[in-house]
C-alpha positions as a Markdown table, in Angstrom:
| # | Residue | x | y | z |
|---|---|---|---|---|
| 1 | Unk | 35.9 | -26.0 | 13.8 |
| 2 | Unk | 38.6 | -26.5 | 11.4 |
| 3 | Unk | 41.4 | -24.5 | 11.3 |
| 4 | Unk | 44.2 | -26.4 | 8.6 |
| 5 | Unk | 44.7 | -29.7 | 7.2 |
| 6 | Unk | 48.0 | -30.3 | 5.7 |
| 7 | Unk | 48.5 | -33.5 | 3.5 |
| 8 | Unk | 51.2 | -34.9 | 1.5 |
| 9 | Unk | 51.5 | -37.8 | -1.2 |
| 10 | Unk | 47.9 | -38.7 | -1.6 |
| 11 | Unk | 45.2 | -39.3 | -4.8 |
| 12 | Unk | 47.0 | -36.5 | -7.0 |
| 13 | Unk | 49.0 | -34.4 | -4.4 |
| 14 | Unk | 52.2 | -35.7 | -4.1 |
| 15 | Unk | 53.9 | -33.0 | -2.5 |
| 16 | Unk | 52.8 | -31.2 | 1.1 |
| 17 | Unk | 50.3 | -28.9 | 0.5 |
| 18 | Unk | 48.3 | -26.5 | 3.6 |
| 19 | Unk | 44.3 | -25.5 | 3.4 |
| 20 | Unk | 44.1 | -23.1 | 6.4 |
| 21 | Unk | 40.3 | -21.8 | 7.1 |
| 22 | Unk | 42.4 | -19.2 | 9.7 |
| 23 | Unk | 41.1 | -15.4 | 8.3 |
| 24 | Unk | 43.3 | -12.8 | 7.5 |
| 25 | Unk | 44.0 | -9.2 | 8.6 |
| 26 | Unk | 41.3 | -8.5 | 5.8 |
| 27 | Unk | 38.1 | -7.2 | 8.0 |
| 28 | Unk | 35.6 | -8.3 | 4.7 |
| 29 | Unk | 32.5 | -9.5 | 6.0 |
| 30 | Unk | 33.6 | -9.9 | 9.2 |
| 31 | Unk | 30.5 | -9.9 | 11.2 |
| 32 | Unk | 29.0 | -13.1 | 9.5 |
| 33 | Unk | 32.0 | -14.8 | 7.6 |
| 34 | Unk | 34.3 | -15.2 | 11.1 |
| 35 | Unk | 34.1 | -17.1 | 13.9 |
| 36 | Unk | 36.2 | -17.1 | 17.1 |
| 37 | Unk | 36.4 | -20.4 | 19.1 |
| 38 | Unk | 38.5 | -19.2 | 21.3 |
| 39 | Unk | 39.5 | -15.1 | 21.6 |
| 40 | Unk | 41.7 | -14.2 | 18.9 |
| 41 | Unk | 41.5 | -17.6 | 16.8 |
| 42 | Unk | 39.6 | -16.1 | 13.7 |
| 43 | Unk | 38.1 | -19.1 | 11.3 |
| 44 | Unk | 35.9 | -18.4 | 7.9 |
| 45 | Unk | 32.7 | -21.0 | 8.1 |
| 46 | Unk | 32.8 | -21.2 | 4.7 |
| 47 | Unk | 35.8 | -21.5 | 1.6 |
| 48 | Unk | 35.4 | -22.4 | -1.9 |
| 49 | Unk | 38.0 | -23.9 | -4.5 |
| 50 | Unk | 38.2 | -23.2 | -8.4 |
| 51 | Unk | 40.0 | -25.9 | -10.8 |
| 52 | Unk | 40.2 | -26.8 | -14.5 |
| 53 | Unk | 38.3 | -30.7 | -14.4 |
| 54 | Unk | 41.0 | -33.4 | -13.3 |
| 55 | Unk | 43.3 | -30.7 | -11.4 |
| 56 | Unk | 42.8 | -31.7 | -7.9 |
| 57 | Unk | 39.7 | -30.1 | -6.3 |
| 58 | Unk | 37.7 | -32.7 | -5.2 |
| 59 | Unk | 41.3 | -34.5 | -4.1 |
| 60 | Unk | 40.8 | -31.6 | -1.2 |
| 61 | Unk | 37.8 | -32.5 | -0.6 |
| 62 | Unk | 38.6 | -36.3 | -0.1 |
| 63 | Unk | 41.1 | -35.4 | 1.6 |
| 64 | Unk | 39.5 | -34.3 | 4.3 |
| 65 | Unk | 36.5 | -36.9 | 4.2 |
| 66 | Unk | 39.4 | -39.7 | 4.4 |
| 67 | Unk | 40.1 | -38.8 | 7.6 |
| 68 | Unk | 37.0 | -38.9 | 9.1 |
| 69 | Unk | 36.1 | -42.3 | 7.3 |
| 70 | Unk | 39.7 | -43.7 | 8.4 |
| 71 | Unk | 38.8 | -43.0 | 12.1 |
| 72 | Unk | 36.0 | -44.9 | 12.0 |
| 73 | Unk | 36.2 | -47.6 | 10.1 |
| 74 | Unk | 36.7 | -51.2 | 11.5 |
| 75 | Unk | 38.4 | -53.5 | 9.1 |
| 76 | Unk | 37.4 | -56.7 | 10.2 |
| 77 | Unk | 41.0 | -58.2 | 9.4 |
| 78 | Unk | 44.5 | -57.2 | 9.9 |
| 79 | Unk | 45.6 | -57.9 | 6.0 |
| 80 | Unk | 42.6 | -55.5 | 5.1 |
| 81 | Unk | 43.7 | -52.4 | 3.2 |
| 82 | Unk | 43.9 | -48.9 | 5.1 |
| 83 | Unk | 41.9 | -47.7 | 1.5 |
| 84 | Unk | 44.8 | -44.9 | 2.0 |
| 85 | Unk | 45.7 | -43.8 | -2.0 |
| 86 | Unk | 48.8 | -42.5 | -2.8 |
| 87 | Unk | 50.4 | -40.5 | -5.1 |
| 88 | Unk | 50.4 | -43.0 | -8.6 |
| 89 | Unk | 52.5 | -40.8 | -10.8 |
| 90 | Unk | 55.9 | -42.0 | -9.3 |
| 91 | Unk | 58.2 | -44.8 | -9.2 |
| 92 | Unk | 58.4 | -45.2 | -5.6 |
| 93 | Unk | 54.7 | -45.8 | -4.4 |
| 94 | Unk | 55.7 | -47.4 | -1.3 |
| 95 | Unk | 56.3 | -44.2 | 0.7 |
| 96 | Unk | 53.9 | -43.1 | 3.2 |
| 97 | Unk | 51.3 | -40.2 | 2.8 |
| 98 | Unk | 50.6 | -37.9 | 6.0 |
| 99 | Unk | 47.6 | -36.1 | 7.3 |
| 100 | Unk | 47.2 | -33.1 | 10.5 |
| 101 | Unk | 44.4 | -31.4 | 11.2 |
| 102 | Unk | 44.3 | -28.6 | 13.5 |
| 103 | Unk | 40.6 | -28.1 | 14.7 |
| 104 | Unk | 38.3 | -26.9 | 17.9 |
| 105 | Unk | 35.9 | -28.8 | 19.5 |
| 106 | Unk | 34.1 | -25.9 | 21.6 |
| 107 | Unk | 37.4 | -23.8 | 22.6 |
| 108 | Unk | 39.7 | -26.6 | 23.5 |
| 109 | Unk | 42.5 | -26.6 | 20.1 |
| 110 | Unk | 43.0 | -30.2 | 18.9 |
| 111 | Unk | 46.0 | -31.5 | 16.8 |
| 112 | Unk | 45.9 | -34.9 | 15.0 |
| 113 | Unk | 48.8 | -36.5 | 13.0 |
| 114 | Unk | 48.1 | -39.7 | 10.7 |
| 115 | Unk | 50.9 | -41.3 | 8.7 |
| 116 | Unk | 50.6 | -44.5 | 7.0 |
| 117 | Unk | 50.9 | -46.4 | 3.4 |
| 118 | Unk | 47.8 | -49.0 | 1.9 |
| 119 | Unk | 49.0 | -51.6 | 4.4 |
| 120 | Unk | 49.5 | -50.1 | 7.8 |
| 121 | Unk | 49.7 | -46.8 | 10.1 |
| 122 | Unk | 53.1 | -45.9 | 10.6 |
| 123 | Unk | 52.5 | -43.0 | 12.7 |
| 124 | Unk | 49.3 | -41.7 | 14.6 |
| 125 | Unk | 49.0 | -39.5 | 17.3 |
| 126 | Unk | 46.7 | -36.7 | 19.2 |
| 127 | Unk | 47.9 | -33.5 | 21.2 |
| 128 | Unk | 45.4 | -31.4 | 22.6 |
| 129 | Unk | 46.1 | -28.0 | 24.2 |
| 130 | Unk | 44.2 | -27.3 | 28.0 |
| 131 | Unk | 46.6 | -24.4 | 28.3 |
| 132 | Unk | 49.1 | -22.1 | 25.7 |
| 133 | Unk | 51.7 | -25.8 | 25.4 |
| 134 | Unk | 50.0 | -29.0 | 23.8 |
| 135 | Unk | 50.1 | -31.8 | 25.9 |
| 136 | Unk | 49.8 | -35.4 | 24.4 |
| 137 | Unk | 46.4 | -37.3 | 24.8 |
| 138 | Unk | 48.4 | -40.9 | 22.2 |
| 139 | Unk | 51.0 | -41.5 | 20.7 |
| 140 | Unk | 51.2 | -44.4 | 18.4 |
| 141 | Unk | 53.9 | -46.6 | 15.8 |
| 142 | Unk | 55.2 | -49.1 | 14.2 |
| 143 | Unk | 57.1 | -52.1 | 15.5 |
| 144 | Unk | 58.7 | -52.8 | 11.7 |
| 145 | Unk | 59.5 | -56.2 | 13.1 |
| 146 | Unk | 56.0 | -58.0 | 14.6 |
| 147 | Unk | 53.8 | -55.0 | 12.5 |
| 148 | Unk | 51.9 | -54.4 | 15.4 |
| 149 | Unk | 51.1 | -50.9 | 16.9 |
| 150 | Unk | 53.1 | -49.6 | 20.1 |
| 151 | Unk | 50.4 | -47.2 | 21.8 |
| 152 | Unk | 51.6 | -44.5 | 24.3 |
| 153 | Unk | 49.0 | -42.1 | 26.5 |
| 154 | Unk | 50.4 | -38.5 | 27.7 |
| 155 | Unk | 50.8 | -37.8 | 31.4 |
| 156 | Unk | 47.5 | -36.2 | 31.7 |
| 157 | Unk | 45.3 | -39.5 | 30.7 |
| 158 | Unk | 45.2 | -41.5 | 33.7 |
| 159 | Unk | 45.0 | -45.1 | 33.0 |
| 160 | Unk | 46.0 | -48.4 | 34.2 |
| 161 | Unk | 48.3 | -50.6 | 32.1 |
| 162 | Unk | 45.5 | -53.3 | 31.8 |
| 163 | Unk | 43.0 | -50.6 | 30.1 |
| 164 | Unk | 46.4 | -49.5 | 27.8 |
| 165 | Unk | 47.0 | -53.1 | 27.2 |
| 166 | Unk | 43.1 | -53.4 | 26.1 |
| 167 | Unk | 43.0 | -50.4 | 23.4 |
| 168 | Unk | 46.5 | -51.6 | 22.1 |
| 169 | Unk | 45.2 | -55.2 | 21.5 |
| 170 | Unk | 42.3 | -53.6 | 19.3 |
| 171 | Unk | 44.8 | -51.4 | 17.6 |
| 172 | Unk | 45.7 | -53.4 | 14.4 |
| 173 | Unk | 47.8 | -51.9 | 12.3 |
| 174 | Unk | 45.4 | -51.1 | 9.2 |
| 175 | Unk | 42.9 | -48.8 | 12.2 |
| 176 | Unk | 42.8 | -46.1 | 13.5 |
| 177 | Unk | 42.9 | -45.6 | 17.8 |
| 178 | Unk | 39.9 | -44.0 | 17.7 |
| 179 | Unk | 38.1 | -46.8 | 16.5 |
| 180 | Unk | 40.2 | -48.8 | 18.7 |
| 181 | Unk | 39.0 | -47.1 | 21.4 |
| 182 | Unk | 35.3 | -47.2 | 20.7 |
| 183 | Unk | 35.4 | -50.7 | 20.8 |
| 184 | Unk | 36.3 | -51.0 | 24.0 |
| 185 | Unk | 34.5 | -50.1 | 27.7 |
| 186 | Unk | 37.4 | -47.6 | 29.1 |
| 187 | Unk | 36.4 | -44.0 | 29.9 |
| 188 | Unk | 38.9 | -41.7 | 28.7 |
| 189 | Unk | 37.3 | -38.3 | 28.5 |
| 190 | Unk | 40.5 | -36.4 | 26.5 |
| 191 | Unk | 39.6 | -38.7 | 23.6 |
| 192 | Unk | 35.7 | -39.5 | 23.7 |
| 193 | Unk | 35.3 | -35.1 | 23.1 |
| 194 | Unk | 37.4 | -35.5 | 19.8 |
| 195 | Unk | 36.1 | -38.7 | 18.9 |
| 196 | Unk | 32.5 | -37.7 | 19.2 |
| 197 | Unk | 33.2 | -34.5 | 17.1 |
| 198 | Unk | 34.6 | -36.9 | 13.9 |
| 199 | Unk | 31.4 | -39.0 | 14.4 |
| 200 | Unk | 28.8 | -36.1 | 15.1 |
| 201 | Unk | 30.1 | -33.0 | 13.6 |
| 202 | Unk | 32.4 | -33.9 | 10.5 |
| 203 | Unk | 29.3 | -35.0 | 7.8 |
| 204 | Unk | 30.3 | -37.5 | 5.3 |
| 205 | Unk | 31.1 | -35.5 | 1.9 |
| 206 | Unk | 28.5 | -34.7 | -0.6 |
| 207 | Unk | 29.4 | -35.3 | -4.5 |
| 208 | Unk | 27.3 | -34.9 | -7.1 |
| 209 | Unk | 26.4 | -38.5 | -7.4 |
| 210 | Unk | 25.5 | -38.4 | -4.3 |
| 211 | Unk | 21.4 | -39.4 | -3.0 |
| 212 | Unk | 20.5 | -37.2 | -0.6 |
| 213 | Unk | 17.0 | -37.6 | -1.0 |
| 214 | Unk | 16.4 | -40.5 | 1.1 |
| 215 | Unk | 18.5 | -38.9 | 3.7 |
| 216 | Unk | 16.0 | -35.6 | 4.0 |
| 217 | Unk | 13.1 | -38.0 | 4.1 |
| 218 | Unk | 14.2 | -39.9 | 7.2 |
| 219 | Unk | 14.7 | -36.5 | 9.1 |
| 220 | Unk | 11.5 | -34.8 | 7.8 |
| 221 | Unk | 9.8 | -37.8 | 8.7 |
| 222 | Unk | 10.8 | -37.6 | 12.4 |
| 223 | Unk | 11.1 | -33.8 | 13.2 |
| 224 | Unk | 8.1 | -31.7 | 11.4 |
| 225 | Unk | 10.4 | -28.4 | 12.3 |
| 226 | Unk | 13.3 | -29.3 | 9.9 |
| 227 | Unk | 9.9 | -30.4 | 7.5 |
| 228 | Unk | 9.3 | -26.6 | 7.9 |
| 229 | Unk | 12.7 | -25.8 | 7.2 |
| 230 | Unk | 12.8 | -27.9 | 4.5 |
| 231 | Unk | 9.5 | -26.9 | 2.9 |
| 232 | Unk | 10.7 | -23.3 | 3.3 |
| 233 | Unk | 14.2 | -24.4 | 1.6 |
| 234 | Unk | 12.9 | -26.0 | -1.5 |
| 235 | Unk | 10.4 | -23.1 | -2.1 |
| 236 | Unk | 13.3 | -21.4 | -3.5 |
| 237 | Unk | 13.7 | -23.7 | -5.8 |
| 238 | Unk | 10.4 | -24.3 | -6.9 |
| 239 | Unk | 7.9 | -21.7 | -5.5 |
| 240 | Unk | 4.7 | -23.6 | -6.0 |
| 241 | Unk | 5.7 | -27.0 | -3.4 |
| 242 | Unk | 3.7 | -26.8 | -0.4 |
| 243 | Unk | 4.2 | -29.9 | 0.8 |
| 244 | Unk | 5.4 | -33.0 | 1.4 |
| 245 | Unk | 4.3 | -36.4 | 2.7 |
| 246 | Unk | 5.1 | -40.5 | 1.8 |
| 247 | Unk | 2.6 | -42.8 | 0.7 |
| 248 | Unk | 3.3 | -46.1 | 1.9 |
| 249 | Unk | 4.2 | -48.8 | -1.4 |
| 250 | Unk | 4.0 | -52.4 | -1.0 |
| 251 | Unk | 5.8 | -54.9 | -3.7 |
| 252 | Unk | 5.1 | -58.5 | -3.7 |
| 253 | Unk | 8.1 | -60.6 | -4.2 |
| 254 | Unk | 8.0 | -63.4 | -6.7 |
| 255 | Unk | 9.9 | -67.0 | -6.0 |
| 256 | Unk | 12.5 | -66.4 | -8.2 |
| 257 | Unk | 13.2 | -63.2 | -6.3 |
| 258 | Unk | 13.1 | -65.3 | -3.1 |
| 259 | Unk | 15.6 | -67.6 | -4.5 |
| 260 | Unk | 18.0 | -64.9 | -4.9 |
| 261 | Unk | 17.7 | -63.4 | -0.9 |
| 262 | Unk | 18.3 | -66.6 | 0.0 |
| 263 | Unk | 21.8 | -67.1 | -1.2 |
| 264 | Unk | 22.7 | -63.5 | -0.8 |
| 265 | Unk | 24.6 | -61.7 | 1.7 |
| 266 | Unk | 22.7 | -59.2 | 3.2 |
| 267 | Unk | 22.5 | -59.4 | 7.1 |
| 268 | Unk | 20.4 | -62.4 | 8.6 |
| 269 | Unk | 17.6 | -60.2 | 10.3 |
| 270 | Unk | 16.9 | -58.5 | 6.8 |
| 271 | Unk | 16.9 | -61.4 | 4.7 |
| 272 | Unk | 14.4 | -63.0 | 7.4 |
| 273 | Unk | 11.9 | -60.6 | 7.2 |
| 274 | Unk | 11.8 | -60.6 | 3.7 |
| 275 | Unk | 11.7 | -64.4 | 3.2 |
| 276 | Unk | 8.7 | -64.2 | 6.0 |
| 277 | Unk | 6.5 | -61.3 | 4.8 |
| 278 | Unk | 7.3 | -62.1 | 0.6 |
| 279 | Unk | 7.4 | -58.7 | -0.2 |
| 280 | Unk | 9.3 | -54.7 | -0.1 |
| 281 | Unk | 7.3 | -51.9 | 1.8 |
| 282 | Unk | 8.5 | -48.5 | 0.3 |
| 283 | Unk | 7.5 | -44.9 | 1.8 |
| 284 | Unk | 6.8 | -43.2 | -1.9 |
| 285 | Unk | 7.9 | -39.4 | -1.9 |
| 286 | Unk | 4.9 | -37.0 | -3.0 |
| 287 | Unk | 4.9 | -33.1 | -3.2 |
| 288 | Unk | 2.1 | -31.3 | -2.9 |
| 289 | Unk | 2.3 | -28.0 | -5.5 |
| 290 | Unk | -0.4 | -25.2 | -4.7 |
| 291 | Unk | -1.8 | -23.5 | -8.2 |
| 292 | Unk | -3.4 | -20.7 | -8.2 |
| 293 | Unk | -6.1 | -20.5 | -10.6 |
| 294 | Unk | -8.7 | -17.2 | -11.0 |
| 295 | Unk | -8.3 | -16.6 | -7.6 |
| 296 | Unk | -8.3 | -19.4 | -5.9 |
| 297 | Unk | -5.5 | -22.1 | -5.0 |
| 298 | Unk | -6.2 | -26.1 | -5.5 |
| 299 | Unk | -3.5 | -28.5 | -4.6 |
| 300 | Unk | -2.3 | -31.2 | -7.0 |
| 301 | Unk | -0.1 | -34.3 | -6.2 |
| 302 | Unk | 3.2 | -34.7 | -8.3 |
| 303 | Unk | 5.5 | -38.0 | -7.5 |
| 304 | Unk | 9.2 | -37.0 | -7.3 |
| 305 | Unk | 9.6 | -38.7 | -10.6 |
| 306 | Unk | 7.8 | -35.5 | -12.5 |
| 307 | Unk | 10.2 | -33.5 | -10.1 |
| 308 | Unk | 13.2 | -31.6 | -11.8 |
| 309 | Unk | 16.5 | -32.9 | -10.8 |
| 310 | Unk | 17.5 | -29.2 | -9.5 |
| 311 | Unk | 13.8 | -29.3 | -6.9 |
| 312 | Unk | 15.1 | -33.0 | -5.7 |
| 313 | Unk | 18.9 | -31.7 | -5.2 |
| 314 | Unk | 17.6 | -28.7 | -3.5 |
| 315 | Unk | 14.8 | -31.0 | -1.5 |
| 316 | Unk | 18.1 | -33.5 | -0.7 |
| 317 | Unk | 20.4 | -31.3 | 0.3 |
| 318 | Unk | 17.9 | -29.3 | 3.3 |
| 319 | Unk | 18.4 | -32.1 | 5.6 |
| 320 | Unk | 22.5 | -32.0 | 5.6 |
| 321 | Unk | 22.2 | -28.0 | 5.7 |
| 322 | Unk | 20.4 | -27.6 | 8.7 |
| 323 | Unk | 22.2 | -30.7 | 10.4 |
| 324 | Unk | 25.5 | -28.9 | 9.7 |
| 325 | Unk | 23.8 | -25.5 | 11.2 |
| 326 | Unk | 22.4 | -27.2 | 14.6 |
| 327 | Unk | 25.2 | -29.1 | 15.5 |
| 328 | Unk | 28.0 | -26.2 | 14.4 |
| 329 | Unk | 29.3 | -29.7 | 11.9 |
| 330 | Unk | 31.9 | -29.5 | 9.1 |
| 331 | Unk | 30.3 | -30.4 | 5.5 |
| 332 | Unk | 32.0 | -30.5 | 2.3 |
| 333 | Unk | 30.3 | -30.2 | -0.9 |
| 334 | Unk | 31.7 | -31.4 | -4.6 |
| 335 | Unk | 30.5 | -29.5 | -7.6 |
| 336 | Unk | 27.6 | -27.4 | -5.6 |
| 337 | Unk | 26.4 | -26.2 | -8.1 |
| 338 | Unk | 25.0 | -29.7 | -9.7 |
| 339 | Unk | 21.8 | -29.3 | -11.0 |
| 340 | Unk | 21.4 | -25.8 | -9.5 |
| 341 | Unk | 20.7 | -23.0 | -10.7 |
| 342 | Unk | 23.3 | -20.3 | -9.6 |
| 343 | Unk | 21.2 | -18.1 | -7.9 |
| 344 | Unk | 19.9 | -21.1 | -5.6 |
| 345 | Unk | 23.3 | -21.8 | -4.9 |
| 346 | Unk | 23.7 | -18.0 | -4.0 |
| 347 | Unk | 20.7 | -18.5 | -2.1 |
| 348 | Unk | 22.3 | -21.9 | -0.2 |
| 349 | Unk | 25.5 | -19.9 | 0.5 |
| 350 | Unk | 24.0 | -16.6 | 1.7 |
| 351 | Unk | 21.5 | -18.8 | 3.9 |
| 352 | Unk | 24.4 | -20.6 | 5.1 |
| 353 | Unk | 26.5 | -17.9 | 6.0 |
| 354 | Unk | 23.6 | -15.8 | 7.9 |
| 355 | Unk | 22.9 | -18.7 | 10.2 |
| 356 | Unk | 26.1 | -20.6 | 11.1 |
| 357 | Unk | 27.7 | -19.5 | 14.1 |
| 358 | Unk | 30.5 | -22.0 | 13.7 |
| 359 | Unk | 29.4 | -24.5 | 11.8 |
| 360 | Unk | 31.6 | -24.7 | 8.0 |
| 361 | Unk | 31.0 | -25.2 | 4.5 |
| 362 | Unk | 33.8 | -26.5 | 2.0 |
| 363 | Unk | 33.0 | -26.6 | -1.8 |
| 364 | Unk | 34.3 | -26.6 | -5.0 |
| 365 | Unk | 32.8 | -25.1 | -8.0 |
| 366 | Unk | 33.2 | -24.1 | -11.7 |
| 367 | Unk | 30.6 | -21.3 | -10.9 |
| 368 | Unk | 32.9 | -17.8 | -11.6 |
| 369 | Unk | 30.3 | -15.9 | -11.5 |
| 370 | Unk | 30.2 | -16.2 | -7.6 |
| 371 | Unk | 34.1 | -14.4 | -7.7 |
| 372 | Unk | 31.7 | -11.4 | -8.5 |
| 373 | Unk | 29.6 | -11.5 | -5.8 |
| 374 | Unk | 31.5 | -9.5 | -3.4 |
| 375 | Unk | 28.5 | -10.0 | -0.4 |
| 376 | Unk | 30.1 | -13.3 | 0.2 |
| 377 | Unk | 33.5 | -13.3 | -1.1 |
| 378 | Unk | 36.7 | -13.1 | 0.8 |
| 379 | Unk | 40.4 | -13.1 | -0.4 |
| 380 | Unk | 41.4 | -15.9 | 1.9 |
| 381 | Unk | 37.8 | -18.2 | 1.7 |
| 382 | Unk | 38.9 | -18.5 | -2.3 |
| 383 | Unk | 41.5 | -21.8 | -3.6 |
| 384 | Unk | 43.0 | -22.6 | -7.0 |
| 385 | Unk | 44.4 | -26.5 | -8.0 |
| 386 | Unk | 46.5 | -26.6 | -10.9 |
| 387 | Unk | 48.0 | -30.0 | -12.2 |
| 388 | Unk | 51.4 | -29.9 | -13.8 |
| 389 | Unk | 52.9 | -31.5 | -16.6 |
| 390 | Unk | 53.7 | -34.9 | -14.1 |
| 391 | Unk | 50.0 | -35.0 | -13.3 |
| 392 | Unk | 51.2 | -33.1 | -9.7 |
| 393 | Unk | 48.7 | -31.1 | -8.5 |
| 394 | Unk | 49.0 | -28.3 | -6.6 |
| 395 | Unk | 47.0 | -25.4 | -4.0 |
| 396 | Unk | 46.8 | -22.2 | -3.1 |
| 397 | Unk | 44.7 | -19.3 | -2.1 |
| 398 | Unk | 43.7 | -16.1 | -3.7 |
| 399 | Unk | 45.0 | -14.1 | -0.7 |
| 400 | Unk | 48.5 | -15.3 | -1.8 |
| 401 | Unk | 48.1 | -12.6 | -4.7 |
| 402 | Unk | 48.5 | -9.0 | -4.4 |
| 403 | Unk | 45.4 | -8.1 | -5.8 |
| 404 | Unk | 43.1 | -5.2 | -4.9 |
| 405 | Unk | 39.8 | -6.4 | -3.4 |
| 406 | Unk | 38.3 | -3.3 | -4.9 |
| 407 | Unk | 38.7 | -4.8 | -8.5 |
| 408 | Unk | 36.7 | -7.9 | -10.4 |
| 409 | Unk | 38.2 | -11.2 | -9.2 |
| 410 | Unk | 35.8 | -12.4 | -11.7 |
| 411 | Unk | 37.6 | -10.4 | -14.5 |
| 412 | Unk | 40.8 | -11.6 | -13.4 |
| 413 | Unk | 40.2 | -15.2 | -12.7 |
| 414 | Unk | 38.6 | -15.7 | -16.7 |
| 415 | Unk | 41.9 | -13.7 | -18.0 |
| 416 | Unk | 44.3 | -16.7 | -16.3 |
| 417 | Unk | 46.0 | -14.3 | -13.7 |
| 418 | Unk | 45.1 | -16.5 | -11.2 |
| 419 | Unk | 45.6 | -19.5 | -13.2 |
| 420 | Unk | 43.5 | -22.7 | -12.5 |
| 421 | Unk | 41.5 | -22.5 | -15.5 |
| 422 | Unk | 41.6 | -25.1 | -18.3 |
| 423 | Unk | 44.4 | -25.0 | -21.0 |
| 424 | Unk | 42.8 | -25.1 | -24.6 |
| 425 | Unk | 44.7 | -25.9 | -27.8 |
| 426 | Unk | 42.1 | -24.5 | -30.2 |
């Protein structure tokens, strides 16, 4: 689980800012909002930020998915970017921006520090904590002369300088030592547990451009329990849907077409099966809706281009719900509410809630009308961005405000007291 992530000078956050998912003294919803990792660590699975458009909120959001995408990624080149942004609204770009994350794999308390510009890593490193003092699993900078990484391992990793040698050499300076690391054959247990958890458990984030659809078919397809799940998910959104199966498609492909593979780029095994078999074979998504009609119920077939956009968005987004649940897994979503309506996202939240015991949920929103549903609000599982005047944008949390819980944080929140609403000149 996460507990913080504290970033500085990146996409429109140029000074340091802190999102902490570590719950309050507040006792809210206790029972199904908070989970303990270890005794007395309290986190909220779920947290949800507000923002007038352009102030910052999905910047969180990114903010967190960079970090897992950095970790993994394996530029093929030294001279590749890092794809690190920083702040653009200043004269001085060159400065680095920072990352650390404090999170839990199991009950073991994980700290990760990431500096670097668009070029290079200046600073990486990973302290874990086996009792109440951290104790350092790497340690990793810059030589500013040769640009190449100078790796370090803490007293408790065992290794022998050849293996050190090995994982430095993969190091360049544009990757991360995670993906240094899982490139080579070394056994280093410390850093395979954290490792695994940014691969398995952090999901890539979910805008609203994103197609999920494909990505529900290929687990529905393989596992007919999170079908079931899945089934029973969309039903919300569209109560007559009792089924779904794939019809298999099959598109001959013309010479011209041919042509065209053959120059491409796609990787060699692909294009070869194409070229050979001279066509595309497509699994083609049908739902079964039940009718009733004078008493009885017939089934008719509907492909998902007759589908709403709200039944496929709820259809998409089953798969990456109950993968998140399972596996306890960290999943951020931008602009939830896209093509929803609010009391399926109410639904998705309430669900969620009810059946993670530690996995989390991250979104942002322009939906107030959840800041009155006080069955799954907190204080400190509510944000605000606000952009200034220099295009700086800035967060905070509604526990920062002395507010009574007993009164309408929807109320307040559409008369500006907590700001974070748009500014119109009308």
């Amino acid at each position: 689980m996460i507990l913080e992530l504290k970033f500085k000078n990146f996409l429109s956050f140029k000074d340091e800012v802190v999102f902490s998912f570590e719950a309050t003294n507040d006792k809210s919803l206790e029972d199904y909002y908070v989970a303990e990792p270890e005794p007395g660590v309290r986190i909220l699975k779920m947290a949800m930020i507000y923002g007038a458009n352009a102030s910052g909120k999905s910047n969180v959001l990114h903010a967190f998915d960079f970090i897992r995408s950095f970790i993994k990624r394996i530029p093929n080149e030294s001279e590749k970017s890092t794809e690190f942004i920083p702040f653009k609204f200043d004269d001085n770009q060159d400065l680095p921006g920072s990352f650390e994350m404090t999170f839990y794999v199991e009950d073991v308390k994980y700290k990760y520090l990431l500096k670097l510009d668009e070029e290079k890593v200046h600073v990486e490193s990973l302290q874990f904590y086996p009792g109440i003092q951290p104790a350092i699993i790497f340690e990793r900078t810059l030589d500013s002369e040769n640009y190449t990484s100078l790796l370090k391992f803490g007293s408790k990793i065992k290794l022998s300088e050849q293996a050190i040698e090995a994982i430095q050499l993969k190091t360049l300076k544009n990757m991360s030592v995670f993906a240094a690391f899982s490139q080579v054959n070394i056994s280093i247990p410390q850093l395979s547990i954290p490792y695994n958890w940014f691969i398995r458990q952090f999901m890539p984030m979910i805008d609203p451009y994103t197609s999920l659809t494909n990505y529900s078919d290929n687990y529905i397809k393989k596992d007919n329990r999170i079908k079931f799940q899945a089934l029973e998910f969309i039903n919300k959104a569209d109560f007559n849907i009792s089924n779904v199966s794939f019809e298999k498609r099959t598109t001959l492909l013309d010479d011209e077409f041919l042509k065209l593979i053959q120059v491409g780029t796609m990787p060699e095994e692909q294009k070869s099966k194409l070229l050979t078999e001279k066509a595309i074979h497509i699994d083609k998504r049908i739902f079964e809706h039940k009718v009733t009609k004078k008493g009885s119920d017939k089934f008719y077939f509907l492909p998902e281009e007759l589908e709403s956009k709200g039944t496929l968005r709820y259809y998409g987004l089953s798969a990456p719900f109950f993968n998140t649940i399972e596996n306890n897994s960290f999943l951020s979503i931008d602009e939830i509410g896209t093509a929803l309506h609010p009391q399926l996202v109410m639904h998705f939240l309430k669900e969620f809630l009810n059946k993670s015991k530690q996995a989390q949920l991250l979104f942002t929103t322009h939906n107030d009308s959840l800041l009155s549903e006080k069955d799954i609000i907190r204080k400190d599982a509510v944000w605000f961005t606000e952009k200034n005047k220099e295009g700086i944008s800035t967060l905070y949390s509604l526990s920062d405000f002395n507010f009574r819980k007993e009164l309408s944080y929807y109320n307040a929140y559409k008369q500006g007291k907590f700001g974070a609403i748009p500014i119109l000149n009308e």
